Tab-separated table of C-alpha atoms in Angstrom:
chain	number	residue	atom	x	y	z
A	19	MET	CA	1.427	169.250	66.041
A	20	LYS	CA	2.987	166.277	65.974
A	21	PRO	CA	4.658	166.127	69.803
A	22	PHE	CA	8.479	165.645	70.257
A	23	SER	CA	9.799	161.887	69.359
A	24	MET	CA	11.187	159.895	72.238
A	25	HIS	CA	12.768	157.392	70.116
A	26	ALA	CA	16.081	158.663	70.923
A	27	VAL	CA	15.644	159.704	74.245
A	28	LEU	CA	14.291	156.446	75.440
A	29	LYS	CA	17.351	154.532	73.562
A	30	TYR	CA	19.514	156.699	75.297
A	31	ARG	CA	17.601	155.371	79.065
A	32	GLN	CA	17.804	151.645	77.534
A	33	GLN	CA	21.421	152.198	77.157
A	34	LEU	CA	21.784	153.822	80.541
A	35	GLU	CA	19.925	150.505	81.968
A	36	ASP	CA	21.887	148.282	80.196
A	37	SER	CA	25.218	149.815	81.093
A	38	ALA	CA	24.062	149.771	85.156
A	39	ARG	CA	22.412	145.762	84.208
A	40	GLN	CA	26.147	145.056	83.111
A	41	ALA	CA	28.264	146.778	85.636
A	42	MET	CA	26.089	144.925	88.198
A	43	TYR	CA	26.588	141.806	87.007
A	44	HIS	CA	30.302	141.845	86.374
A	45	ALA	CA	30.278	143.492	90.048
A	46	MET	CA	28.400	140.618	91.017
A	47	GLU	CA	30.805	138.167	89.317
A	48	THR	CA	33.457	139.624	91.047
A	49	GLU	CA	31.871	139.309	94.524
A	50	ALA	CA	31.347	135.023	93.232
A	51	ARG	CA	35.310	134.992	92.485
A	52	LEU	CA	35.871	136.623	96.055
A	53	GLN	CA	33.217	134.742	97.771
A	54	GLU	CA	35.487	131.551	96.092
A	55	ALA	CA	38.954	132.439	97.523
A	56	LEU	CA	37.453	133.208	100.783
A	57	LEU	CA	35.853	130.017	101.172
A	58	ARG	CA	39.317	128.159	99.929
A	59	THR	CA	41.203	130.111	102.318
A	60	GLU	CA	38.717	129.175	105.192
A	61	LYS	CA	38.663	125.758	104.411
A	62	GLU	CA	42.768	126.091	104.210
A	63	LEU	CA	42.973	127.497	107.523
A	64	ALA	CA	40.535	124.379	109.381
A	65	GLU	CA	42.888	122.225	107.646
A	66	LEU	CA	46.385	123.938	108.699
A	67	TYR	CA	44.254	123.647	112.375
A	68	ALA	CA	43.729	120.454	112.683
A	69	ASP	CA	47.553	119.092	111.022
A	70	LEU	CA	48.585	121.129	113.804
A	71	ARG	CA	46.825	119.135	116.025
A	72	LEU	CA	47.521	116.405	114.610
A	73	ASP	CA	51.193	116.771	114.255
A	74	GLN	CA	50.708	117.763	118.469
A	75	GLU	CA	48.813	114.762	119.320
A	76	GLN	CA	52.327	112.848	117.701
A	77	GLY	CA	54.786	114.924	118.644
A	78	THR	CA	56.630	117.090	116.707
A	79	THR	CA	59.233	119.873	116.786
A	80	VAL	CA	59.292	122.932	117.723
A	81	GLU	CA	60.621	123.944	114.588
A	82	ARG	CA	57.228	122.247	112.343
A	83	LEU	CA	55.338	124.253	115.308
A	84	ARG	CA	57.177	127.350	114.118
A	85	LEU	CA	56.316	126.613	111.034
A	86	PHE	CA	52.749	125.988	112.031
A	87	GLU	CA	52.126	129.015	113.272
A	88	SER	CA	53.693	130.954	111.025
A	89	ARG	CA	51.654	129.640	107.873
A	90	ILE	CA	48.547	129.524	110.140
A	91	ASP	CA	49.614	133.522	111.075
A	92	LEU	CA	50.134	134.043	106.909
A	93	VAL	CA	46.736	132.257	106.468
A	94	ARG	CA	44.693	134.581	108.663
A	95	ARG	CA	46.081	137.868	107.254
A	96	GLU	CA	44.951	136.465	103.760
A	97	LEU	CA	41.671	135.721	105.541
A	98	GLU	CA	41.537	139.027	106.603
A	99	THR	CA	42.340	141.033	103.507
A	100	ARG	CA	39.794	138.374	101.607
A	101	GLN	CA	37.044	139.207	103.883
A	102	ASN	CA	37.723	142.980	103.674
A	103	GLU	CA	37.693	143.144	100.052
A	104	LEU	CA	34.437	140.749	100.209
A	105	SER	CA	32.639	143.027	102.071
A	106	LYS	CA	33.956	146.193	99.934
A	107	GLN	CA	33.091	144.452	96.778
A	108	GLN	CA	29.063	143.182	98.348
A	109	ALA	CA	28.719	147.170	99.435
A	110	LEU	CA	29.782	147.465	95.148
A	111	VAL	CA	27.118	145.290	94.313
A	112	ALA	CA	24.770	146.988	95.975
A	113	ASN	CA	25.433	150.618	94.756
A	114	LYS	CA	25.515	148.780	91.453
A	115	ARG	CA	22.219	147.598	92.385
A	116	GLN	CA	20.673	151.012	93.509
A	117	MET	CA	21.947	152.581	90.083
A	118	LEU	CA	20.270	149.927	88.243
A	119	VAL	CA	16.857	150.135	89.776
A	120	LYS	CA	17.769	154.111	89.665
A	121	LYS	CA	18.197	153.722	85.203
A	122	SER	CA	15.431	151.290	84.709
A	123	LYS	CA	12.973	153.748	87.036
A	124	ASP	CA	13.587	156.744	84.573
A	125	LYS	CA	13.561	154.724	82.164
A	126	LYS	CA	9.846	153.868	82.933
A	127	ILE	CA	9.189	157.253	83.553
A	128	ILE	CA	10.406	157.940	80.157
A	129	GLU	CA	7.881	155.525	78.864
A	130	LYS	CA	5.396	156.382	80.770
A	131	LEU	CA	5.616	159.922	79.553
A	132	ARG	CA	5.842	158.383	75.954
A	133	GLU	CA	2.667	157.006	76.673
A	134	GLN	CA	1.126	159.673	77.565
A	135	GLN	CA	2.005	162.223	75.324
A	136	ASN	CA	1.290	159.539	72.106
A	137	ALA	CA	-2.662	158.879	73.805
A	138	ALA	CA	-3.112	162.958	74.034
A	139	TYR	CA	-1.614	163.340	70.050
A	140	ALA	CA	-3.933	160.746	69.028
A	141	ARG	CA	-7.296	162.523	71.362
A	142	PHE	CA	-5.648	165.612	69.295
A	143	LEU	CA	-5.828	163.765	66.458
A	144	GLU	CA	-9.687	162.332	66.775
A	145	LYS	CA	-10.691	165.973	68.328
A	146	LYS	CA	-9.764	167.190	64.675
A	147	GLN	CA	-10.771	164.859	62.361
A	148	LEU	CA	-14.222	165.123	63.898
A	149	ALA	CA	-14.434	168.862	63.621
A	150	MET	CA	-13.207	167.669	59.677
A	151	LEU	CA	-16.075	165.681	59.502
A	152	ASP	CA	-18.394	167.948	61.012
A	153	GLU	CA	-17.428	170.626	59.123
A	154	ILE	CA	-17.974	168.036	55.803
A	155	ALA	CA	-21.624	167.204	57.135
A	156	VAL	CA	-22.378	170.952	57.498
A	157	LEU	CA	-21.165	171.743	54.173
A	158	SER	CA	-22.726	169.149	52.687
A	159	HIS	CA	-26.572	170.267	54.256
A	160	GLU	CA	-25.997	173.604	53.219
A	161	ARG	CA	-25.228	172.193	49.532
A	162	LYS	CA	-28.553	170.245	49.617
A	163	GLN	CA	-30.383	172.862	51.019
A	164	HIS	CA	-29.746	175.032	47.588
């Protein structure tokens, strides 16, 4: 009796694994873009502070100081937003990575089950073949005796 073919199941599991891998890579790319944006914002904030210090040392107007403070507050809020987005994306990447590991394990289980099933079927066929050879030998021996 031929065992159930696991080719379709294995192909489906491979598709699930590939889909999970693509989702993880997409999430990682988004994380990298968010990280870049965060670094740019941090650099912008550092430059604003440096410019503010320079203006304060050289002497500046109150209006210019207010503009600096306003811009610094805006960039700080943007920095906070980017940090929050990055944290959420990092959690999403971790989740996608766990999903990929789970899908990979599921596929490996099916592959191992298929290998076991194929080995059991091969043993079954070998036993059947040995039984047929024994029967042929017995029949051949009986013919020679008669």
